[in-house]
Coordinates of C-alpha atoms and ligand atoms in Angstrom, one line a residue:
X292 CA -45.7 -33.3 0.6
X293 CA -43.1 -30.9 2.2
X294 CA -39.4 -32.5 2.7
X295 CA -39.5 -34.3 6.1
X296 CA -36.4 -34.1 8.2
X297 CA -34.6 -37.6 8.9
X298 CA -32.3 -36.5 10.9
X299 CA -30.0 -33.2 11.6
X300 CA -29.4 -31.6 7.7
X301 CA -30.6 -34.6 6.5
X302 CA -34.0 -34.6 4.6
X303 CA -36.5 -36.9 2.6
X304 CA -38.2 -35.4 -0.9
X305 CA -40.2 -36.9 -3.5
X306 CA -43.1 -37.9 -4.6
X307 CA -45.7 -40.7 -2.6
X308 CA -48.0 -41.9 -5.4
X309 CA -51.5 -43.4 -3.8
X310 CA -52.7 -43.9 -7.6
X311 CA -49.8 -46.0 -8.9
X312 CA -51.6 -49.7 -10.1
X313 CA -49.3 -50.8 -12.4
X314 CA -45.2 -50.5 -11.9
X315 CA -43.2 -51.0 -15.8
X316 CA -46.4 -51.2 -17.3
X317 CA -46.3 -55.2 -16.2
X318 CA -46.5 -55.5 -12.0
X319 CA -49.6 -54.6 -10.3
X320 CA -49.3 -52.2 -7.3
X321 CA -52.1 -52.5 -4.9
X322 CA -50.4 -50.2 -2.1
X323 CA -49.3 -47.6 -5.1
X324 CA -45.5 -46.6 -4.8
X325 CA -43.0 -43.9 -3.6
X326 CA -40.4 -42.1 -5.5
X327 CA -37.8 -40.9 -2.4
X328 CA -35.0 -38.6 -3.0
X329 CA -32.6 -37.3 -0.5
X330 CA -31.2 -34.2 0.8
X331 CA -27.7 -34.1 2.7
X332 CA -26.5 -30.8 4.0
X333 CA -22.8 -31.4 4.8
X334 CA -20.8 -28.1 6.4
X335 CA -19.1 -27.5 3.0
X336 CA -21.7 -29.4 -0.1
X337 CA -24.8 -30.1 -0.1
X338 CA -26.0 -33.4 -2.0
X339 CA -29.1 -34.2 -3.5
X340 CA -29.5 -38.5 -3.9
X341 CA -32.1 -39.4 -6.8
X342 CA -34.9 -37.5 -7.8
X343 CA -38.4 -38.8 -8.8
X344 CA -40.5 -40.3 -12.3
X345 CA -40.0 -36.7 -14.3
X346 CA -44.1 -36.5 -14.5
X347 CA -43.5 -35.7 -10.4
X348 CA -40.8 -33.4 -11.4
X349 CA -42.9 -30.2 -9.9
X350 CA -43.3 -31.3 -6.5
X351 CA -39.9 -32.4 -6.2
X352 CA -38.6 -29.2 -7.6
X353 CA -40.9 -26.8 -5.2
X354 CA -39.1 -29.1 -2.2
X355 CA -36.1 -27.6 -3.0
X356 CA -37.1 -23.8 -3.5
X357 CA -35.6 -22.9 -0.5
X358 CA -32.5 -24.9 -1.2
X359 CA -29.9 -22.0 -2.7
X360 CA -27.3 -24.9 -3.8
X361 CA -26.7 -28.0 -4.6
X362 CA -23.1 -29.4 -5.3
X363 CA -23.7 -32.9 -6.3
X364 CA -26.3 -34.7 -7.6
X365 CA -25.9 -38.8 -7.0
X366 CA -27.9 -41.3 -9.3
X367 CA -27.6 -44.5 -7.7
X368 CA -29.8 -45.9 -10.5
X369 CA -30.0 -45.1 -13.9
X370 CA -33.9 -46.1 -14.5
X371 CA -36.6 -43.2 -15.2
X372 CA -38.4 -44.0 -11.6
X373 CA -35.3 -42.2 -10.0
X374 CA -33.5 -40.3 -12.3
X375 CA -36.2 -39.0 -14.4
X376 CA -36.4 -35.3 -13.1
X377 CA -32.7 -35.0 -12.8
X378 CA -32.4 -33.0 -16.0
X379 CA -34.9 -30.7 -14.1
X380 CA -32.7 -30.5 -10.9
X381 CA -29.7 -30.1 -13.5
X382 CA -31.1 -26.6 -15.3
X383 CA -31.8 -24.9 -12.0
X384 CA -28.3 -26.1 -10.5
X385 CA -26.2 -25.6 -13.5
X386 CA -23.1 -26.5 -11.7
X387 CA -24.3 -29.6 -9.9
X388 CA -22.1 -32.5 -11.1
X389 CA -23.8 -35.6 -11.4
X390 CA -22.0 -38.5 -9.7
X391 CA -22.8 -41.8 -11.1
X392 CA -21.3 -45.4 -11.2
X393 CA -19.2 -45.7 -14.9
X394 CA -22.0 -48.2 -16.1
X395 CA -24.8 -45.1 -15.2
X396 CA -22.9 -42.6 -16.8
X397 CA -23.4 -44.3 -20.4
X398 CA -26.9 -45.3 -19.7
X399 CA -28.0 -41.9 -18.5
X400 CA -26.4 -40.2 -21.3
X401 CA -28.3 -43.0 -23.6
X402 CA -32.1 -42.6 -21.4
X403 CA -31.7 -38.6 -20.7
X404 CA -29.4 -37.3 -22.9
X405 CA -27.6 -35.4 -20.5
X406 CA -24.3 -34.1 -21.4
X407 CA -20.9 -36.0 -20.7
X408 CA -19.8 -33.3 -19.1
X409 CA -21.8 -32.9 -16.6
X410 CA -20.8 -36.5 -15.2
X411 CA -18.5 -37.5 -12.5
X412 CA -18.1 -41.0 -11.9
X413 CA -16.9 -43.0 -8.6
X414 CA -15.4 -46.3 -8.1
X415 CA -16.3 -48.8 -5.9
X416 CA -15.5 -47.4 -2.0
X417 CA -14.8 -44.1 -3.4
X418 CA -15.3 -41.6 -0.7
X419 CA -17.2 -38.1 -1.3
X420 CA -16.5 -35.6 1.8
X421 CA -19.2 -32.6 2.0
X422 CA -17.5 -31.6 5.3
X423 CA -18.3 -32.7 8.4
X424 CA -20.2 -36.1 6.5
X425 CA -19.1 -38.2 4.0
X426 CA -20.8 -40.9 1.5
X427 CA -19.2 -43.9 0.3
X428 CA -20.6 -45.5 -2.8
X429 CA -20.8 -49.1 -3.2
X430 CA -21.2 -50.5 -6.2
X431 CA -24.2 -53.4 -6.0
X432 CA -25.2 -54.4 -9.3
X433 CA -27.9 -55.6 -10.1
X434 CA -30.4 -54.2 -7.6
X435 CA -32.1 -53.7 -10.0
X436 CA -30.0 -52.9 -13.4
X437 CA -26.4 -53.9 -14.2
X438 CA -25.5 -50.3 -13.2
X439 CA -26.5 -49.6 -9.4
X440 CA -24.7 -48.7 -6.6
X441 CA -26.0 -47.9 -3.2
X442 CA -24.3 -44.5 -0.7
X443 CA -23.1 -45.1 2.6
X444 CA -23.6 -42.0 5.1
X445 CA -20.5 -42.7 7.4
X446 CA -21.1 -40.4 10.5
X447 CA -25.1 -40.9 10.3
X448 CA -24.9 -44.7 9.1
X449 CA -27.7 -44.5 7.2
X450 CA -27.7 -46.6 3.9
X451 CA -29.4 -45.2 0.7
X452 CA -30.1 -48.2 -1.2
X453 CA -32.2 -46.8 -4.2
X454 CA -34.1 -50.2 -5.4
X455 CA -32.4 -52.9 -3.1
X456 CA -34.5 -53.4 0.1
X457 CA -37.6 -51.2 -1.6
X458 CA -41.0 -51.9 -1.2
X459 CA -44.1 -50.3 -3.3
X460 CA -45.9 -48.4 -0.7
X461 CA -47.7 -45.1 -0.6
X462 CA -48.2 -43.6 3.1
X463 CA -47.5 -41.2 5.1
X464 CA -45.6 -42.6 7.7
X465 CA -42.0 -41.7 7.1
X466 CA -40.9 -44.9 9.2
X467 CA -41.7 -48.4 9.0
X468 CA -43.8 -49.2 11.7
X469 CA -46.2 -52.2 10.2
X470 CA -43.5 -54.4 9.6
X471 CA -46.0 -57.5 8.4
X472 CA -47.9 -54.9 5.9
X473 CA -43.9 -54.0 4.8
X474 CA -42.8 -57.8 4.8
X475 CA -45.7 -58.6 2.4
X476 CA -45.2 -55.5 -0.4
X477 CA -41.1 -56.0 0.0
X478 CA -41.3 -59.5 -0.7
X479 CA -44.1 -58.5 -4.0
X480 CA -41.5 -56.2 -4.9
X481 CA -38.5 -58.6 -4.6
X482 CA -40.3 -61.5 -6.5
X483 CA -41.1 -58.9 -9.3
X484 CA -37.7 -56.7 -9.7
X485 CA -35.0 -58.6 -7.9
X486 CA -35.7 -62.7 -7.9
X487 CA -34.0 -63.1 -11.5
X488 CA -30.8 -61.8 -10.1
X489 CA -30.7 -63.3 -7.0
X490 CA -26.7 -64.7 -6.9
X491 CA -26.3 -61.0 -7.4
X492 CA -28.3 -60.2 -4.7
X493 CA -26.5 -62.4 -2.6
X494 CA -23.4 -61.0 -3.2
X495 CA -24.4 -57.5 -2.8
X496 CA -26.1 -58.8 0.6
X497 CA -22.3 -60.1 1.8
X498 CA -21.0 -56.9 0.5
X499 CA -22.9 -54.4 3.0
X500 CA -23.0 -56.5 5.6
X501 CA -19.5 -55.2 7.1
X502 CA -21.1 -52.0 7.4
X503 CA -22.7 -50.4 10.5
X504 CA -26.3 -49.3 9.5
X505 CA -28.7 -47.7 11.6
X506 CA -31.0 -46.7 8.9
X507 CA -32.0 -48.3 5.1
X508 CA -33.4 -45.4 3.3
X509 CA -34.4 -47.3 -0.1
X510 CA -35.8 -45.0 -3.2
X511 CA -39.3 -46.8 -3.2
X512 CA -41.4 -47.2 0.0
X513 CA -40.8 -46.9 4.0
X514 CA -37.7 -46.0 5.8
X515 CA -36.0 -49.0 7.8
X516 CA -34.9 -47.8 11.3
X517 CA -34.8 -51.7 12.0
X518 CA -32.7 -53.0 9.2
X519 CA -32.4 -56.2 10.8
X520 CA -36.1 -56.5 9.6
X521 CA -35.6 -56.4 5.7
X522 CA -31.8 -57.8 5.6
X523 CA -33.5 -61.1 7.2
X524 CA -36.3 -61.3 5.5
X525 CA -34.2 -61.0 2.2
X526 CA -31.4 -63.6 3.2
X527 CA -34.7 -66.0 3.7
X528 CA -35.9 -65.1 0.2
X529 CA -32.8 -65.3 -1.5
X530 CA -31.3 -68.6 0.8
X531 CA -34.0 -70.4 2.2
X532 CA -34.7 -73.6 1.2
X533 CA -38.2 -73.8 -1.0
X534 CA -41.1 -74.7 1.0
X535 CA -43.1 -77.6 1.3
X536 CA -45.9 -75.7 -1.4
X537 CA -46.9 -76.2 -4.8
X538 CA -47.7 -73.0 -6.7
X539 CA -50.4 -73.9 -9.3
X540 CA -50.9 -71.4 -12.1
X541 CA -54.2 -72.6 -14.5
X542 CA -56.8 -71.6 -16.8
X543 CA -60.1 -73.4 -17.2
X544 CA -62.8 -72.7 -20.5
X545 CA -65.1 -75.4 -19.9
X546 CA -64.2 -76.7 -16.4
X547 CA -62.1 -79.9 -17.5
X548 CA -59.0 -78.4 -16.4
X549 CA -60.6 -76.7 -13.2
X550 CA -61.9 -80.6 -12.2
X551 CA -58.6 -82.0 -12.3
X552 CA -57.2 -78.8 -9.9
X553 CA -59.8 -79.3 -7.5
X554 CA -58.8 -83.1 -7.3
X555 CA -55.0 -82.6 -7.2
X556 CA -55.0 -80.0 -5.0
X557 CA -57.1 -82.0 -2.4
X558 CA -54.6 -84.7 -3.2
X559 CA -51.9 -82.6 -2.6
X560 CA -53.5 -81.6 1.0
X561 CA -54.1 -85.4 1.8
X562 CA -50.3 -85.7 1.3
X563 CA -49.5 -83.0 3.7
X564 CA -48.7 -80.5 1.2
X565 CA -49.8 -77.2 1.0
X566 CA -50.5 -75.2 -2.1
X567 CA -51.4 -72.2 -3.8
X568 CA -53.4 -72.1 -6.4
X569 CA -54.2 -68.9 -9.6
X570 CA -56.7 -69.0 -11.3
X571 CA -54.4 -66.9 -14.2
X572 CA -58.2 -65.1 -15.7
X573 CA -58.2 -63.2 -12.4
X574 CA -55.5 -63.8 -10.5
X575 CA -52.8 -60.5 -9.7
X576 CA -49.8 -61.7 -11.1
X577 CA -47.9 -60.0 -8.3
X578 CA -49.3 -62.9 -6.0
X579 CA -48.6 -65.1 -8.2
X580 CA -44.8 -64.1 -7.8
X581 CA -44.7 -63.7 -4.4
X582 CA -45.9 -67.0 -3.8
X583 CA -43.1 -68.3 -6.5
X584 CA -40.1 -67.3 -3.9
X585 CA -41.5 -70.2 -1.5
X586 CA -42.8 -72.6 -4.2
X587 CA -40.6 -76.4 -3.8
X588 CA -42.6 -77.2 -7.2
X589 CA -45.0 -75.3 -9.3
X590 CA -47.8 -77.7 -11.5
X591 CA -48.9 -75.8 -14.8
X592 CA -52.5 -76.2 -15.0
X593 CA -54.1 -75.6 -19.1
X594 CA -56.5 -76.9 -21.5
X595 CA -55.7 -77.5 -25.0
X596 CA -56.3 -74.1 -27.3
X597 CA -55.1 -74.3 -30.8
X598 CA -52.8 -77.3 -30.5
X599 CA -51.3 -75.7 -27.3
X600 CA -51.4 -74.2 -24.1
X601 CA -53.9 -71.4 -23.4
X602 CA -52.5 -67.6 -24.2
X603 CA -52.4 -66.7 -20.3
X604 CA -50.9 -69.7 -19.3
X605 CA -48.2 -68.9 -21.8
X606 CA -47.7 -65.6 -20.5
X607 CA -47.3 -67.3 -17.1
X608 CA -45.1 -69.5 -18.0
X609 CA -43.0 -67.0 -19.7
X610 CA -42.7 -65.1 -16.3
X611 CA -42.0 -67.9 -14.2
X612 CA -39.1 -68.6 -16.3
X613 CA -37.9 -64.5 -16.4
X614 CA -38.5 -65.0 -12.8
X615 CA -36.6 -67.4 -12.3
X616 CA -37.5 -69.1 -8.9
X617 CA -36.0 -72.0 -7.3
X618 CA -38.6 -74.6 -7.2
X619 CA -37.1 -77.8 -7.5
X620 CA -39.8 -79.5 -9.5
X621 CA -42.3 -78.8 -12.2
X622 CA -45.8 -80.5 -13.8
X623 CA -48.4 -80.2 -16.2
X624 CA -52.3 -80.8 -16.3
X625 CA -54.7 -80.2 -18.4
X626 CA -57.7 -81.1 -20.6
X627 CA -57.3 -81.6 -24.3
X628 CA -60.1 -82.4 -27.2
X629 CA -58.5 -83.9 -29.7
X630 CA -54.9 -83.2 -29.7
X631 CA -52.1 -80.6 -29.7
X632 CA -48.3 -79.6 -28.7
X633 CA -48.9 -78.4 -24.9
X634 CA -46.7 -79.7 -23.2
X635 CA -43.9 -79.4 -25.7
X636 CA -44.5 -76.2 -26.0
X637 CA -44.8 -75.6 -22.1
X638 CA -41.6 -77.5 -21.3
X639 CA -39.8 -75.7 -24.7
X640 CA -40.6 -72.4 -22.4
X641 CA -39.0 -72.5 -19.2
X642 CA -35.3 -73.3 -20.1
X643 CA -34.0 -71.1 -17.3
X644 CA -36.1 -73.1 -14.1
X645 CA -33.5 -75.6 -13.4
X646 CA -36.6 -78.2 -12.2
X647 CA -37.2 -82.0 -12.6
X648 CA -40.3 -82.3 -14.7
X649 CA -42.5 -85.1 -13.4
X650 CA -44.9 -87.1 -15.7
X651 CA -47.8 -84.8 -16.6
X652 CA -51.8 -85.9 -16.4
X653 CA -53.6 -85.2 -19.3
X654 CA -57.4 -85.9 -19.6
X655 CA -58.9 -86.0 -23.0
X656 CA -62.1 -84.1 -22.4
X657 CA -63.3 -84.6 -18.9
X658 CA -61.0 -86.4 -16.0
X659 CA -61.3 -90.2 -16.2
X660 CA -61.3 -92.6 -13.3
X661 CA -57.7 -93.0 -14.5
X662 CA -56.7 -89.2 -14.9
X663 CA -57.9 -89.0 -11.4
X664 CA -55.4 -92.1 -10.1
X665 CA -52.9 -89.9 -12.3
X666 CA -53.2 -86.9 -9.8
X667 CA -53.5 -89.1 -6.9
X668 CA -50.3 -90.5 -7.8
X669 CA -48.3 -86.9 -9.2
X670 CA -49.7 -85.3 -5.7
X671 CA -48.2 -88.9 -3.9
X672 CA -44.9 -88.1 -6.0
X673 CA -44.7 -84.3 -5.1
X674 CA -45.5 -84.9 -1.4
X675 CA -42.5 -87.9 -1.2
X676 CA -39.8 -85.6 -3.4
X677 CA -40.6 -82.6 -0.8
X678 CA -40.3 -85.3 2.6
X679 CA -37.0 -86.1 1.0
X680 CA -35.1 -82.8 0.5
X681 CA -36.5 -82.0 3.6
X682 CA -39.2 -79.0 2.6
X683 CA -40.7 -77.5 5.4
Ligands
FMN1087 C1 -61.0 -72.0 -28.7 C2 -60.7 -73.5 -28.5 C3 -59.7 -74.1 -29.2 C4 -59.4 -75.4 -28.9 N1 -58.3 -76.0 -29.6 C5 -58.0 -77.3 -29.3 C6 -56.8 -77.9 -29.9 O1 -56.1 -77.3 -30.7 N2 -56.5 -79.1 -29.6 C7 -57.3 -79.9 -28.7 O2 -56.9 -81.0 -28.4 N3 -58.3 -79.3 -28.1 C8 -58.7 -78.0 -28.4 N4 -59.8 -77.5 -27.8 C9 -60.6 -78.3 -26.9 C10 -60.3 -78.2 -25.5 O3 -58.9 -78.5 -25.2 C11 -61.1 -79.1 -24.6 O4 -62.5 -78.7 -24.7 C12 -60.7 -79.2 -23.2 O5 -61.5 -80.2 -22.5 C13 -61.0 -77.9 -22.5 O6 -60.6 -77.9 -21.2 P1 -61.2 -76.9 -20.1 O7 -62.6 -77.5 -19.8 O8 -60.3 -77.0 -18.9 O9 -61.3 -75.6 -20.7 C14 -60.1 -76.2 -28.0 C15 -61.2 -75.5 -27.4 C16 -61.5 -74.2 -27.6 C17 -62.6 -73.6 -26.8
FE2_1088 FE1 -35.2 -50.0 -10.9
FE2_1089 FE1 -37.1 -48.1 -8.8

């Protein structure tokens, strides 16, 4: 892809990546990804913001062959996705500085070894003039490592926002123009990158919100010339009360476990509540997450394996517990032969999901007449705690 002109002296680069399935080696990315870097030619410097994954280093680096100079090299984020060709950018414009947060400088020097001296760091509202524009960094950590900032484009109002606001697209529409198709990979990519840190997030949100902004130009995905769009839709993800849904992660050998789902979750329905259920042997875990952001409680559904829960259900338990979402309640079913730890070990594994844990059903072997009363009853429980904290 050629750079594509944003506005007056003001270009995007990178790389769009329509083969991209998996993000981190861990989050699945049906839509692929984009790695966006930005050029700003002010009257007296010219800037380049991020660069692209360093494998993507050649087409980034034949964008710029008609570029003579550049003065200043910004890495908002220190993580390889963005700052990965910089070295690259750095040997053909040995006198670029790099201008980084203090935090990034140390971490870049750590990921890239790129000399110290090549580093200029800014404060929080620092100013940079190139001339007739200037870019004012704000530090937002946290979106998505302890280290980020986002720039502020002052005469053009155009926030670069590196990770915060990004979604995992590939296309070639510059522009957002399928906002629901957006909504759906932002909120994928906020469940997966940003939903740990969300009092962060929160923060950062209160932070930019004094600022004018025409444009979000975030490092992954679709430019926002509405950034009404994505600011609302994160201040509902990040502030919004849970939902009235339970989010019901299981695993089934022998069908035991799958019974008990199939009643409970038509118990659950009868009780006016909806849910979402994953089976975890084929489910995409990024759907799993995104439906985590809205979940009022989340039910654990496993049989017995080796005197505890089964290894994927352990897996996604561990990342409900890194994800840390704000259901307000949590369960456990399951199907058991003879005996075991599972729910100890369940309940030892989400320390950080600051839930009530209600009862759990347990069936040995097949669901009883009684195991089903159980789930009548935990669906009865989950549908009266929802009416009363008033989930929608
Ligand atoms: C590989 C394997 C290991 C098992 N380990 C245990 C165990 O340690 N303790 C136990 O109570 N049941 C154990 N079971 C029995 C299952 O928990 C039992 O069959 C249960 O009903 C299966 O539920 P499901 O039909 O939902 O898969 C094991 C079953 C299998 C296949
Ligand atoms: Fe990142
Ligand atoms: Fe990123």
């Amino acid at each position: 892809m050629k750079p594509r002109k944003i506005k007056d002296k003001i270009y995007w680069m990178g790389y769009v990546d329509w083969d991209a399935r998996l993000f981190d080696s861990l989050i699945p990315l049906p839509d692929g990804t984009s790695y966006n870097a930005f050029l700003i030619e002010g009257s007296k410097k010219t800037v380049l913001i991020d660069t692209v994954e360093s494998q993507f280093a050649g087409d980034l680096m034949a964008q710029l062959d008609n570029v003579p100079k550049i003065d200043y090299v910004v890495s908002l984020h220190a993580e390889q996705d963005h700052s990965g060709s910089i070295p690259h950018v750095l040997s053909r414009y040995p006198d670029a500085k790099l201008i980084t947060s203090p935090k990034a400088k140390g971490m870049l020097m750590d990921l890239l070894r790129i000399p110290e001296e090549t580093f200029i760091t800014v404060s929080d509202g620092e100013n940079l003039s190139l001339g007739d524009k200037t870019l004012e960094f704000i530090n937002t950590p946290w979106v998505h490592w302890p280290e980020t900032m986002v720039a502020y484009l002052k005469e053009d109002k155009i926030l670069f926002s590196c990770d915060f606001f990004g979604s995992h697209i590939a296309s070639t529409e510059l522009y957002v123009n399928d906002e629901a198709r957006v909504y759906e990979a932002a909120k994928r990519y906020y469940a997966e990158i940003m939903m740990p840190f969300r009092n962060a997030i929160k923060k950062n949100m209160k932070k930019i919100a004094s600022y004018d902004i025409d444009i979000i130009a975030p490092s992954h995905g679709q430019i926002y010339s509405r950034p009404s769009f994505i600011i609302d839709a994160h201040k509902e993800w990040i502030e919004g009360p849970p939902k009235n849904l339970v989010v019901l992660p299981y695993i089934s050998m022998h069908n035991s476990t799958k019974k008990m789902v199939d009643y409970f979750v038509a118990s659950l329905v009868e009780n006016g509540v909806n849910v979402e259920q994953f089976n975890l042997t084929v489910t995409d875990i990024g759907k799993l997450a995104i439906a985590l952001v809205d979940a009022g409680t989340i039910v654990i559904g496993t049989p017995t394996i080796l005197a505890g829960p089964h290894p994927d259900v352990v897996y996604g338990a561990y990342l409900a517990n890194a994800l840390r979402p704000k259901a307000n309640f949590l369960s456990i079913i399951g199907s058991y032969g003879w005996g075991g730890k599972t729910v100890e070990i369940l309940a030892g594994m989400i320390p950080n999901l600051k839930v009530e844990v209600i009862e759990p059903v347990l069936a040995k072997g097949l669901p009883s007449e009684a195991n089903f009363k159980a789930l009548e009853n935990l669906a009865e429980t989950i549908a009266t705690k929802h009416k009363e904290l008033g989930f929608k």
